[in-house]
Coordinates of C-alpha atoms in Angstrom, one line a residue:
E84 CA -44.8 122.3 -131.9
P85 CA -47.1 124.8 -130.1
L86 CA -44.1 126.7 -128.7
R87 CA -42.6 127.0 -132.1
A88 CA -45.9 128.1 -133.6
E89 CA -46.3 130.8 -130.9
L90 CA -42.8 132.1 -131.5
L91 CA -43.3 132.3 -135.2
A92 CA -46.7 133.9 -134.8
G93 CA -45.2 136.5 -132.5
T94 CA -47.6 135.8 -129.6
R95 CA -44.8 134.6 -127.4
P96 CA -41.6 136.6 -126.8
R97 CA -38.4 135.2 -128.1
P98 CA -35.8 134.2 -125.3
S99 CA -32.8 136.5 -125.1
L100 CA -29.4 134.9 -125.9
A101 CA -27.5 137.9 -124.3
P102 CA -26.9 136.1 -121.0
F103 CA -25.3 133.2 -122.7
A104 CA -23.1 135.4 -124.9
M105 CA -22.0 137.4 -121.8
L106 CA -21.2 134.2 -119.9
A107 CA -19.2 132.8 -122.8
G108 CA -17.2 136.1 -123.1
A109 CA -16.5 136.1 -119.3
L110 CA -15.3 132.5 -119.5
M111 CA -13.0 133.2 -122.4
A112 CA -11.6 136.3 -120.7
L113 CA -10.8 134.2 -117.6
E114 CA -9.0 131.6 -119.7
T115 CA -7.0 134.4 -121.4
I116 CA -5.9 135.8 -118.1
K117 CA -4.9 132.4 -117.0
L118 CA -2.8 131.9 -120.1
L119 CA -1.2 135.3 -119.9
A120 CA -0.3 134.8 -116.2
H121 CA 1.2 131.4 -116.9
R122 CA -0.8 130.0 -114.0
D123 CA -3.2 127.1 -113.7
T124 CA -5.3 128.9 -111.2
V125 CA -5.8 132.5 -110.1
D126 CA -6.3 132.9 -106.4
C127 CA -8.3 135.5 -104.4
R128 CA -5.3 137.9 -104.5
G129 CA -5.6 138.2 -108.3
V130 CA -3.3 138.9 -111.2
F131 CA -2.8 142.4 -112.5
L132 CA -1.9 143.9 -115.9
N133 CA 0.3 147.0 -115.6
P134 CA -0.8 149.1 -118.6
W135 CA 2.5 151.2 -118.6
T136 CA 4.9 148.3 -118.8
L137 CA 2.5 145.8 -120.4
R138 CA 3.5 143.2 -117.9
V139 CA 1.4 140.8 -115.9
E140 CA 2.1 141.3 -112.2
R141 CA 1.5 138.6 -109.6
P142 CA 1.0 139.3 -106.0
K143 CA 3.9 138.8 -103.5
P144 CA 3.9 135.6 -101.5
A145 CA 1.7 135.7 -98.4
W146 CA 4.6 135.7 -95.9
L147 CA 6.0 138.9 -97.6
S148 CA 2.8 140.7 -98.3
W149 CA 1.3 140.3 -94.8
P150 CA 3.7 142.7 -93.0
R151 CA 3.4 145.2 -95.9
E152 CA -0.3 145.1 -95.7
R153 CA -0.3 145.7 -91.9
M154 CA 2.0 148.7 -92.3
A155 CA -0.1 150.2 -95.1
R156 CA -3.3 149.7 -93.0
K157 CA -1.7 151.5 -90.0
K158 CA -0.6 154.4 -92.2
L159 CA -4.0 154.7 -93.8
E160 CA -5.7 154.7 -90.4
L161 CA -3.4 157.5 -89.3
L162 CA -4.3 159.5 -92.4
V163 CA -8.0 159.0 -91.8
R164 CA -7.8 159.9 -88.1
R165 CA -6.1 163.2 -88.8
E166 CA -8.3 166.2 -89.1
P167 CA -7.5 169.0 -91.5

């Protein structure tokens, strides 16, 4: 009762519901991504939406993406080391 009286009297600030609304929105967005990706879980590599083709793209399997990643890292290191 005293808490309600203080809230109604305006002597105590009202709690914000924004964090709860943001959390609910984030959880709904995650569920939508899961449904669009046709996956039960989304791992650390993620799932991507290609805006030009409007398709959900999944990462390549680890055994295929690992060599590609190594090559890309080496090429980027060479580009960074070069001086203009």
